[in-house]
PDB file of C-alpha atoms in Angstrom:
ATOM      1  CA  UNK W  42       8.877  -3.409 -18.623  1.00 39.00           C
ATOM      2  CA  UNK W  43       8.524   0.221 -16.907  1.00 48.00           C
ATOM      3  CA  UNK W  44      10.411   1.464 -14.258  1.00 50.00           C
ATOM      4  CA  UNK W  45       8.529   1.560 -11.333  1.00 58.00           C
ATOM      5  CA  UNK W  46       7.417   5.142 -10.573  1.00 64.00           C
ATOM      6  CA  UNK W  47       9.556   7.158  -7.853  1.00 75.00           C
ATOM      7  CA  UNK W  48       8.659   9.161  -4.687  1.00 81.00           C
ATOM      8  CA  UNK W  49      10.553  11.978  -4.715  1.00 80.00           C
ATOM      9  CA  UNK W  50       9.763  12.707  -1.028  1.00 81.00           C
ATOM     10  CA  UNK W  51      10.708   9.179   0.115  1.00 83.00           C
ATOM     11  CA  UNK W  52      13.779   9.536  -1.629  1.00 81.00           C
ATOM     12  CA  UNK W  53      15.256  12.436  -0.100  1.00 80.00           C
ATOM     13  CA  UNK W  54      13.769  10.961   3.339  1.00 82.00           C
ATOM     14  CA  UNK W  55      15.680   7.950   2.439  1.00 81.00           C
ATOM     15  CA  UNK W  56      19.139   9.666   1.982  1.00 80.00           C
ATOM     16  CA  UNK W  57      18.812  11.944   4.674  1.00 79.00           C
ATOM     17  CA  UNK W  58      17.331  10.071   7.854  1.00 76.00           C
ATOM     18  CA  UNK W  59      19.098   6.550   6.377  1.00 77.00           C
ATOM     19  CA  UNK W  60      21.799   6.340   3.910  1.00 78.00           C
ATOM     20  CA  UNK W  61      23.517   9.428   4.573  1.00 78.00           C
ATOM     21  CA  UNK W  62      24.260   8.638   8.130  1.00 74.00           C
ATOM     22  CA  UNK W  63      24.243   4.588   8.205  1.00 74.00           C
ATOM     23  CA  UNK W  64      27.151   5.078   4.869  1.00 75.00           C
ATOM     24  CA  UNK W  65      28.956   7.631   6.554  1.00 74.00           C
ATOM     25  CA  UNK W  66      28.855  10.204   4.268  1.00 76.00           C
ATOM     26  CA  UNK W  67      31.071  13.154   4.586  1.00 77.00           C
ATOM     27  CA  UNK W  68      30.002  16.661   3.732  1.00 80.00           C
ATOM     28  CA  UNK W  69      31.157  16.488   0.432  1.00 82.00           C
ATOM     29  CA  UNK W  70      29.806  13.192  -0.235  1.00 84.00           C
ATOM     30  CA  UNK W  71      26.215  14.687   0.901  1.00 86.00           C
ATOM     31  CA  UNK W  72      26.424  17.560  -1.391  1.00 89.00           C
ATOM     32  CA  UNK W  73      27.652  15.054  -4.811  1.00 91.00           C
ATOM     33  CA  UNK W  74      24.884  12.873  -4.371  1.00 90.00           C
ATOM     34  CA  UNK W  75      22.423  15.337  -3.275  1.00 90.00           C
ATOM     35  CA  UNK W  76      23.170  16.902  -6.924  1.00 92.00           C
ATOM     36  CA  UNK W  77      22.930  13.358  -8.475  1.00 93.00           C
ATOM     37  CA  UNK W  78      20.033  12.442  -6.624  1.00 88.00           C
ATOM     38  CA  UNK W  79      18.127  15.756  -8.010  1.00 89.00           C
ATOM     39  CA  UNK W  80      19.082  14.775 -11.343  1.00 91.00           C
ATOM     40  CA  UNK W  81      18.468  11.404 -11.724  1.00 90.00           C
ATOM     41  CA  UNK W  82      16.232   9.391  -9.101  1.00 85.00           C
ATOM     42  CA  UNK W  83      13.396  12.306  -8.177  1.00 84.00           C
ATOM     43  CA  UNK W  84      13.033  13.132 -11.792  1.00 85.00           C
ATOM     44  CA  UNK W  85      12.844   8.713 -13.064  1.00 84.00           C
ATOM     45  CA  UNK W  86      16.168   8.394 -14.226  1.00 87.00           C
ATOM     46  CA  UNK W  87      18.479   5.326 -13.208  1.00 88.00           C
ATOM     47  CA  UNK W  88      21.073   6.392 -15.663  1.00 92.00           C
ATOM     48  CA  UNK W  89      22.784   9.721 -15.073  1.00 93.00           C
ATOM     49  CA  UNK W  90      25.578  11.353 -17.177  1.00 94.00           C
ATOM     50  CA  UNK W  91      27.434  13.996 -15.928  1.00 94.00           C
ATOM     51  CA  UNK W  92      30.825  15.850 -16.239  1.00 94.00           C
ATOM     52  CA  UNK W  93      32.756  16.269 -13.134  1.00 92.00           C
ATOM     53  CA  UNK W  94      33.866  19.742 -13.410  1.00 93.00           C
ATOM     54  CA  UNK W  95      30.072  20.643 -14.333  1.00 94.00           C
ATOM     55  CA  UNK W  96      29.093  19.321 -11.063  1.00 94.00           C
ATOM     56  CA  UNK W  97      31.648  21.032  -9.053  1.00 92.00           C
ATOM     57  CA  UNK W  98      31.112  24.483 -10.924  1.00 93.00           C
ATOM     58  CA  UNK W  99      27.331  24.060  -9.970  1.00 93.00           C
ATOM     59  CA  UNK W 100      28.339  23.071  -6.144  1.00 91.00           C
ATOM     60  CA  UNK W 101      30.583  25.702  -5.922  1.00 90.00           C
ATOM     61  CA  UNK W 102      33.316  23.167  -4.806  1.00 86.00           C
ATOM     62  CA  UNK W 103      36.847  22.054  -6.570  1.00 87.00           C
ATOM     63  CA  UNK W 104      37.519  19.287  -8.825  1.00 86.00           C
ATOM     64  CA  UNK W 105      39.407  17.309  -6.368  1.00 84.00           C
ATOM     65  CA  UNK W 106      36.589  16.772  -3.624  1.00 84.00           C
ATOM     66  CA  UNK W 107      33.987  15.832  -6.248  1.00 89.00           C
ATOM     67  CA  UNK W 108      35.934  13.213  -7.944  1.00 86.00           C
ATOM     68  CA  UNK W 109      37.099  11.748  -4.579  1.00 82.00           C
ATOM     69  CA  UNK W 110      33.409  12.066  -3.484  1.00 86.00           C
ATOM     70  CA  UNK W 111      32.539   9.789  -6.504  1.00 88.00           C
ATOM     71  CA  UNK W 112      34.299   7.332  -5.997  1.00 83.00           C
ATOM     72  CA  UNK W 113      33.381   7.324  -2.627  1.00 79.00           C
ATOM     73  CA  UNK W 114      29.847   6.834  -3.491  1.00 86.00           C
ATOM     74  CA  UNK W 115      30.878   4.371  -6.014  1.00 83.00           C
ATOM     75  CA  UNK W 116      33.130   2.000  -3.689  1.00 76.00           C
ATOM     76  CA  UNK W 117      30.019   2.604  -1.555  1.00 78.00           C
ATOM     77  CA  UNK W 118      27.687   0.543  -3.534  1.00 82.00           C
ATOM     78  CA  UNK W 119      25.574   4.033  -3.898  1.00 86.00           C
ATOM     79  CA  UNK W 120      26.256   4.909  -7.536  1.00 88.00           C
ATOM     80  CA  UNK W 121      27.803   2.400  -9.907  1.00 87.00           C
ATOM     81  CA  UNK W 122      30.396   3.595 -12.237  1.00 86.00           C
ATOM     82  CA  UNK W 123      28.976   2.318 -15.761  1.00 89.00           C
ATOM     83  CA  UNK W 124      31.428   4.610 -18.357  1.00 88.00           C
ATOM     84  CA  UNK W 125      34.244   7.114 -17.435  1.00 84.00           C
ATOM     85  CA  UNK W 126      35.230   8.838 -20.561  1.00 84.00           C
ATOM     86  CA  UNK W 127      36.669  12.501 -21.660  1.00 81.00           C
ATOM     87  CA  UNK W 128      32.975  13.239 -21.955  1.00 85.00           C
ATOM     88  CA  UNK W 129      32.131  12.697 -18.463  1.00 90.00           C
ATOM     89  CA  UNK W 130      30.938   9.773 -16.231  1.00 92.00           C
ATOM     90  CA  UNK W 131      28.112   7.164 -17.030  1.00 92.00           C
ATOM     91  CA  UNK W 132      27.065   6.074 -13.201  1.00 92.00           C
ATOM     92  CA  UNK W 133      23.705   4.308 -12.256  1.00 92.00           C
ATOM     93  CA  UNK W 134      21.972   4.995  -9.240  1.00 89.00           C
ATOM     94  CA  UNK W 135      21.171   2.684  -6.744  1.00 84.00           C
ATOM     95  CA  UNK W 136      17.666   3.016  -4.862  1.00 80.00           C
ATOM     96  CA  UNK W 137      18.033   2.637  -1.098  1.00 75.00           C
ATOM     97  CA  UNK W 138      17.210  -1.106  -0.813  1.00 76.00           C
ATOM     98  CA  UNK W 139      19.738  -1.776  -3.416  1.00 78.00           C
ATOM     99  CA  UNK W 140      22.742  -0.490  -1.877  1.00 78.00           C
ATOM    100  CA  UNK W 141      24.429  -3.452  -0.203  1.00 69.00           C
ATOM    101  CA  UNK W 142      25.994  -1.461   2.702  1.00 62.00           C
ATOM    102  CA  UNK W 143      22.838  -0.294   4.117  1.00 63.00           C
ATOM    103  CA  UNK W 144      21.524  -3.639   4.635  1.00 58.00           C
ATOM    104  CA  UNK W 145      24.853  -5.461   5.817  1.00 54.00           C
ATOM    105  CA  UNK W 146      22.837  -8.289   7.732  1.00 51.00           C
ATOM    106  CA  UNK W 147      20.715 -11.515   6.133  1.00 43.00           C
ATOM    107  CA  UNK W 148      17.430 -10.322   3.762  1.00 40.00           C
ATOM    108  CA  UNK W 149      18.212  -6.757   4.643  1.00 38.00           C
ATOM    109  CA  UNK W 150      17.867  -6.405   8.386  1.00 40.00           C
ATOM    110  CA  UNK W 151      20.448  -4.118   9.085  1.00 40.00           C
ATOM    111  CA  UNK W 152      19.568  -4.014  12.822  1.00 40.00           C
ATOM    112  CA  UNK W 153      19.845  -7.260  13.329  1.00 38.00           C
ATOM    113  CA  UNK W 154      22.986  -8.859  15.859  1.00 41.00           C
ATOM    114  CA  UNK W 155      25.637 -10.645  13.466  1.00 45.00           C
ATOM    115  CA  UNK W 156      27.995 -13.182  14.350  1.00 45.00           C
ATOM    116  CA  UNK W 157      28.738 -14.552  18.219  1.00 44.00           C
ATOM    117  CA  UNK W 158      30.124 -10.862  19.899  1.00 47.00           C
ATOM    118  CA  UNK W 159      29.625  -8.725  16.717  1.00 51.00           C
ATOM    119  CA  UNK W 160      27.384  -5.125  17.392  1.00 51.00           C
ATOM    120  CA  UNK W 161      24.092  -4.416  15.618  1.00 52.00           C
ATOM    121  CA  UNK W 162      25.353  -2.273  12.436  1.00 53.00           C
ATOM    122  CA  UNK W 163      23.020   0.748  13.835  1.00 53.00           C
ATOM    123  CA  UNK W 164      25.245   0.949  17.149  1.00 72.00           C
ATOM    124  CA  UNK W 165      28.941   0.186  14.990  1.00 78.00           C
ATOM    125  CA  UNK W 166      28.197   3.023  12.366  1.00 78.00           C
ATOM    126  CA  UNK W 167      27.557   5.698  15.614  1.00 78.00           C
ATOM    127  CA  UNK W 168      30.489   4.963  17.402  1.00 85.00           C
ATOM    128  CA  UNK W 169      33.320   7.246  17.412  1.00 87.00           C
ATOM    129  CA  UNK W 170      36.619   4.939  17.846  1.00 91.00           C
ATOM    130  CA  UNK W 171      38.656   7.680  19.090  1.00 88.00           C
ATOM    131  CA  UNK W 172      36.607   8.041  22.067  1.00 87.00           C
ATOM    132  CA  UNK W 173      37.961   5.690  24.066  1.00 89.00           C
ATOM    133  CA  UNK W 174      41.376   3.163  24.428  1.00 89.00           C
ATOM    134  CA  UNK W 175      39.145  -0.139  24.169  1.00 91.00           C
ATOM    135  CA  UNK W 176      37.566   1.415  21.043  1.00 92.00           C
ATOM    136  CA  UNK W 177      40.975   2.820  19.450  1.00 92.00           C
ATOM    137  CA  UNK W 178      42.351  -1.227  20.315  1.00 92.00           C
ATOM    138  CA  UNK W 179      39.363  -2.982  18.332  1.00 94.00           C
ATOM    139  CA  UNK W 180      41.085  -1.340  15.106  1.00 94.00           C
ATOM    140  CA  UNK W 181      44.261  -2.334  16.088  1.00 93.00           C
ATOM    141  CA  UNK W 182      42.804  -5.680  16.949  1.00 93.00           C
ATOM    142  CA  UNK W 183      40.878  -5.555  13.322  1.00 94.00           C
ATOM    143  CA  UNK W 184      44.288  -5.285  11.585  1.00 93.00           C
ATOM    144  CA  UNK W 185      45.853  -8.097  13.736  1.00 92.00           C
ATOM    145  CA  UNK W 186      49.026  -6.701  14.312  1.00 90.00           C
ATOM    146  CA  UNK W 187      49.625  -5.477  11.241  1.00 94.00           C
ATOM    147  CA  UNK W 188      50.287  -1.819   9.624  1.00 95.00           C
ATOM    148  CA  UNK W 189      46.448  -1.803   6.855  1.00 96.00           C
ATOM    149  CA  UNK W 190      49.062  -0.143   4.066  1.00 96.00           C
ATOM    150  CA  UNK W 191      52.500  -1.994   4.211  1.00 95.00           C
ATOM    151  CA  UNK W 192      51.642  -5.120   5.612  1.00 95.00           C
ATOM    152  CA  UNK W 193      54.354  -5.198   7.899  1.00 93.00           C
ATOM    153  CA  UNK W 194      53.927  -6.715  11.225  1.00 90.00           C
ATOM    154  CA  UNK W 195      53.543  -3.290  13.629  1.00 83.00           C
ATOM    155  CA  UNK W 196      54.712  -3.530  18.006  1.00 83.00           C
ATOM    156  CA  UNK W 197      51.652  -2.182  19.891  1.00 78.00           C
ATOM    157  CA  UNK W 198      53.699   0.552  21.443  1.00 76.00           C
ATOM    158  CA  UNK W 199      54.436   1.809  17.499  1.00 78.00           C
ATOM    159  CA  UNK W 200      50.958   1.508  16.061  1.00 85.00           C
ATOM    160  CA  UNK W 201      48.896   4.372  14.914  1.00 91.00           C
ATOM    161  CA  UNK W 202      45.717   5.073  14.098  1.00 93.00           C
ATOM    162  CA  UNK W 203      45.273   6.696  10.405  1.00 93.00           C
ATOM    163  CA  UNK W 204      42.177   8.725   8.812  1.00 92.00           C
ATOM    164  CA  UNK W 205      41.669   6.891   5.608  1.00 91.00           C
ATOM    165  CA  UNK W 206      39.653  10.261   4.615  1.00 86.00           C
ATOM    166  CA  UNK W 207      42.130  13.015   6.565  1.00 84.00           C
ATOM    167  CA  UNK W 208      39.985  15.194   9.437  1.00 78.00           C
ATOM    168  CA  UNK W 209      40.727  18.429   7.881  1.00 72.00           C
ATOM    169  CA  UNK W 210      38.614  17.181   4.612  1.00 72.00           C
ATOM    170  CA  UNK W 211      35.713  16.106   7.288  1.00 70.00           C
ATOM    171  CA  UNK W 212      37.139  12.466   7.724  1.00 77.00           C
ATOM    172  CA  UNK W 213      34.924  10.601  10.793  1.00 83.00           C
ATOM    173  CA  UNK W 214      36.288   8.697  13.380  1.00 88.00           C
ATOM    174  CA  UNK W 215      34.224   6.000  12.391  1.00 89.00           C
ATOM    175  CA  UNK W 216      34.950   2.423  12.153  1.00 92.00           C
ATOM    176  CA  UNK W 217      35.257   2.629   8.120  1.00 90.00           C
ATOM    177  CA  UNK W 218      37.631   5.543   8.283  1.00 90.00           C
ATOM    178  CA  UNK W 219      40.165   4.457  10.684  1.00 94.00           C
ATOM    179  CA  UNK W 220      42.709   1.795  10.042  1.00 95.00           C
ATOM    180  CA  UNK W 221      45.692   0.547  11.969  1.00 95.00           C
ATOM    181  CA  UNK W 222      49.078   1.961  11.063  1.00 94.00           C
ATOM    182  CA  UNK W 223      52.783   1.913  11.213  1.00 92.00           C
ATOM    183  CA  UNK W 224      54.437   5.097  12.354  1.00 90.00           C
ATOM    184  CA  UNK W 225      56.372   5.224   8.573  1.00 91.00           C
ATOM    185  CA  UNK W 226      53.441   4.890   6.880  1.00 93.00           C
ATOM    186  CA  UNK W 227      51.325   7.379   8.896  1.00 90.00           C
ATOM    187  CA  UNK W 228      54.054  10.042   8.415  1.00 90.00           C
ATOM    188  CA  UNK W 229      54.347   9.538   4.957  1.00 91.00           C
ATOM    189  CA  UNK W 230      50.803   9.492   3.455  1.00 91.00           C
ATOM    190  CA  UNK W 231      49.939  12.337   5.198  1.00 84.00           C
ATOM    191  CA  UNK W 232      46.631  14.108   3.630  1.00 81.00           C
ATOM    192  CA  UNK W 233      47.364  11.913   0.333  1.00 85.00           C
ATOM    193  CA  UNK W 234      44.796   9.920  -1.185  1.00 89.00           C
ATOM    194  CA  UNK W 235      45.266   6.239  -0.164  1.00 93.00           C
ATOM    195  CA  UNK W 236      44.365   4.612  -3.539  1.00 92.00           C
ATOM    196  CA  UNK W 237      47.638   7.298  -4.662  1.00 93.00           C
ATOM    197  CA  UNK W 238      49.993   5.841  -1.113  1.00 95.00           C
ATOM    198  CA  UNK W 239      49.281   2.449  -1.812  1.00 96.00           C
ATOM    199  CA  UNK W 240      50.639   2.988  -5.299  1.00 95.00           C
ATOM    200  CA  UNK W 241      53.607   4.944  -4.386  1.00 95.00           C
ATOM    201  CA  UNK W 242      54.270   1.865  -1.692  1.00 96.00           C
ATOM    202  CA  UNK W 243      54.379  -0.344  -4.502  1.00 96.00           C
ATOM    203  CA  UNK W 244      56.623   1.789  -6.727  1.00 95.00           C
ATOM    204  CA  UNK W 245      58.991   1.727  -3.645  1.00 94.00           C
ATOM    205  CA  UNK W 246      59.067  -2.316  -3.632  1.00 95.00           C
ATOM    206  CA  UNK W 247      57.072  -2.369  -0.151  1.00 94.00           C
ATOM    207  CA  UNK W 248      54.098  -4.091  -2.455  1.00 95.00           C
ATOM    208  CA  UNK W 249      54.177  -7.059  -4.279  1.00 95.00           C
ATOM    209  CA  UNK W 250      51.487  -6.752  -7.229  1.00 95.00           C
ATOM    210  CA  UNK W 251      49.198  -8.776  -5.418  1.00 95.00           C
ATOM    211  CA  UNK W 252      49.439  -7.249  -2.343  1.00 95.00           C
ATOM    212  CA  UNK W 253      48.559  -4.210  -3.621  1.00 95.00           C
ATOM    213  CA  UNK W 254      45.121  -5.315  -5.487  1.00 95.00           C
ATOM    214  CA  UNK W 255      44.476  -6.972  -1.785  1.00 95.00           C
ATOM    215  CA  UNK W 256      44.926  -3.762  -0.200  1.00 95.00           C
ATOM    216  CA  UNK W 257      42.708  -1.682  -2.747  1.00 94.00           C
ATOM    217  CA  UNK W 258      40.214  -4.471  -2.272  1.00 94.00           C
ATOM    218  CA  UNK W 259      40.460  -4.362   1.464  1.00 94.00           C
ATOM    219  CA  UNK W 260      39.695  -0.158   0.933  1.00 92.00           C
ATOM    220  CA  UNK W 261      36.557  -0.729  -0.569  1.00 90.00           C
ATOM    221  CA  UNK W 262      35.421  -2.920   1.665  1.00 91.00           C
ATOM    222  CA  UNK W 263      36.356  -0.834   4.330  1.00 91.00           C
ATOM    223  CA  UNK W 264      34.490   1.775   2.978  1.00 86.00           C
ATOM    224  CA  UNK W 265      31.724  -0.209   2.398  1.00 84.00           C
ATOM    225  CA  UNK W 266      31.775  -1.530   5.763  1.00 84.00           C
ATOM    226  CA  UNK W 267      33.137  -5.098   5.443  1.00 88.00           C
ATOM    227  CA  UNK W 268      35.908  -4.672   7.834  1.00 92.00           C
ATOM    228  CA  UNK W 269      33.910  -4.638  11.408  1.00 91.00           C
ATOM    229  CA  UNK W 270      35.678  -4.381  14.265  1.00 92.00           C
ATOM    230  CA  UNK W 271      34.005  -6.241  17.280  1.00 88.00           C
ATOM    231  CA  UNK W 272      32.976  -3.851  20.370  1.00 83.00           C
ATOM    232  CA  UNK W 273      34.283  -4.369  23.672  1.00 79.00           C
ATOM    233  CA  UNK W 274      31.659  -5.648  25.859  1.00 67.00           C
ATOM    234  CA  UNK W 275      30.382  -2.878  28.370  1.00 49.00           C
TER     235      UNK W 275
END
């Protein structure tokens, strides 16, 4: 059976006026599957290999944004990681109507009012969460009292509010990019990657083994925009 054929044009329409913004993308993210999307998608391919430090030589960007932008598109449901090898990656791209976290409500409708008190998806994926105390407390109130890295039970007047990807690499306050924090843990990841805190936590005996395959779980679906916070009523 044949692939159907593509539309370039729709495409690009697709991932710039939808999936960009509704997935959050961050500059970098925009720019790695901009590059993927050129050469896979518009020109028929599903399957794309590629070496990292090709793509980021051709972007004119370092190693360490293009990787974490991969995997960012991967946890994303917007690429899926096939093969990573010395070679390069393997990755399949997803068309729009494929990618899970576009279309977070029943048979697609990603407009459409959730559960009892729950925001369409269009009006949670615009919000900033900084902008306001009641927004900054539905994160906290997400978490339910407790720090989204350590686990450890966190006093209102000691919780944070943490940039999963930091602001000065273009993090957004959005609802997938903030998480509920202890003060300990918000000094000590820093500008760290949180797959690489989460691991050091672990190594320090603040993780059991399963606690830390929950909490890489729970950053995917973060990312992917599981974890929903419920709006405070106007």
């Amino acid at each position: 059976m044949k692939p159907k054929k593509l539309n370039p044009k729709l495409l690009w329409m697709q991932f710039e006026d939808v999936l960009a913004p509704r997935l959050g993308l961050t500059v970098w993210d925009r720019a790695v599957y901009s590059y993927l999307l050129r050469h896979s998608l518009v020109v028929g391919k599903f399957r794309l290999h590629f070496a990292v430090m090709s793509v980021a030589r051709d972007l004119g960007l370092s190693l360490g944004p293009v990787r974490q932008a991969v995997r960012r598109l991967d946890e994303l449901g917007a690429l899926r990681l096939l093969e990573r090898s010395k070679t390069g990656h393997l990755v399949e791209m997803r068309l729009h109507e494929q990618i899970r976290a576009v279309h977070p409500g029943k048979n697609g409708a990603s407009g459409a009012t959730g559960a009892a008190g729950e925001a369409p998806a269009s009006t949670l994926e615009t919000t900033d969460f900084l902008k306001s105390w009641a927004l900054r407390k539905t994160i906290h109130d997400r978490e339910r009292g407790a720090c989204f890295y350590c686990l450890r039970r966190t006093p209102a007047n000691v919780q944070c509010l943490d940039h999963v990807v930091p602001r000065v690499r273009f993090g957004r306050n959005s609802y997938r990019n903030l998480v509920s924090c202890c003060i300990e843990c918000n000094t000590r990841k820093n500008d760290r990657p949180v797959p690489d805190f989460l691991r050091t936590l672990y190594r320090l005996g603040r993780l059991t083994p399963a606690e830390l395959d929950a909490r890489l779980r729970a950053l995917k679906d973060l990312a992917a925009g599981k974890l929903r916070p419920l709006l405070p009523s106007a």
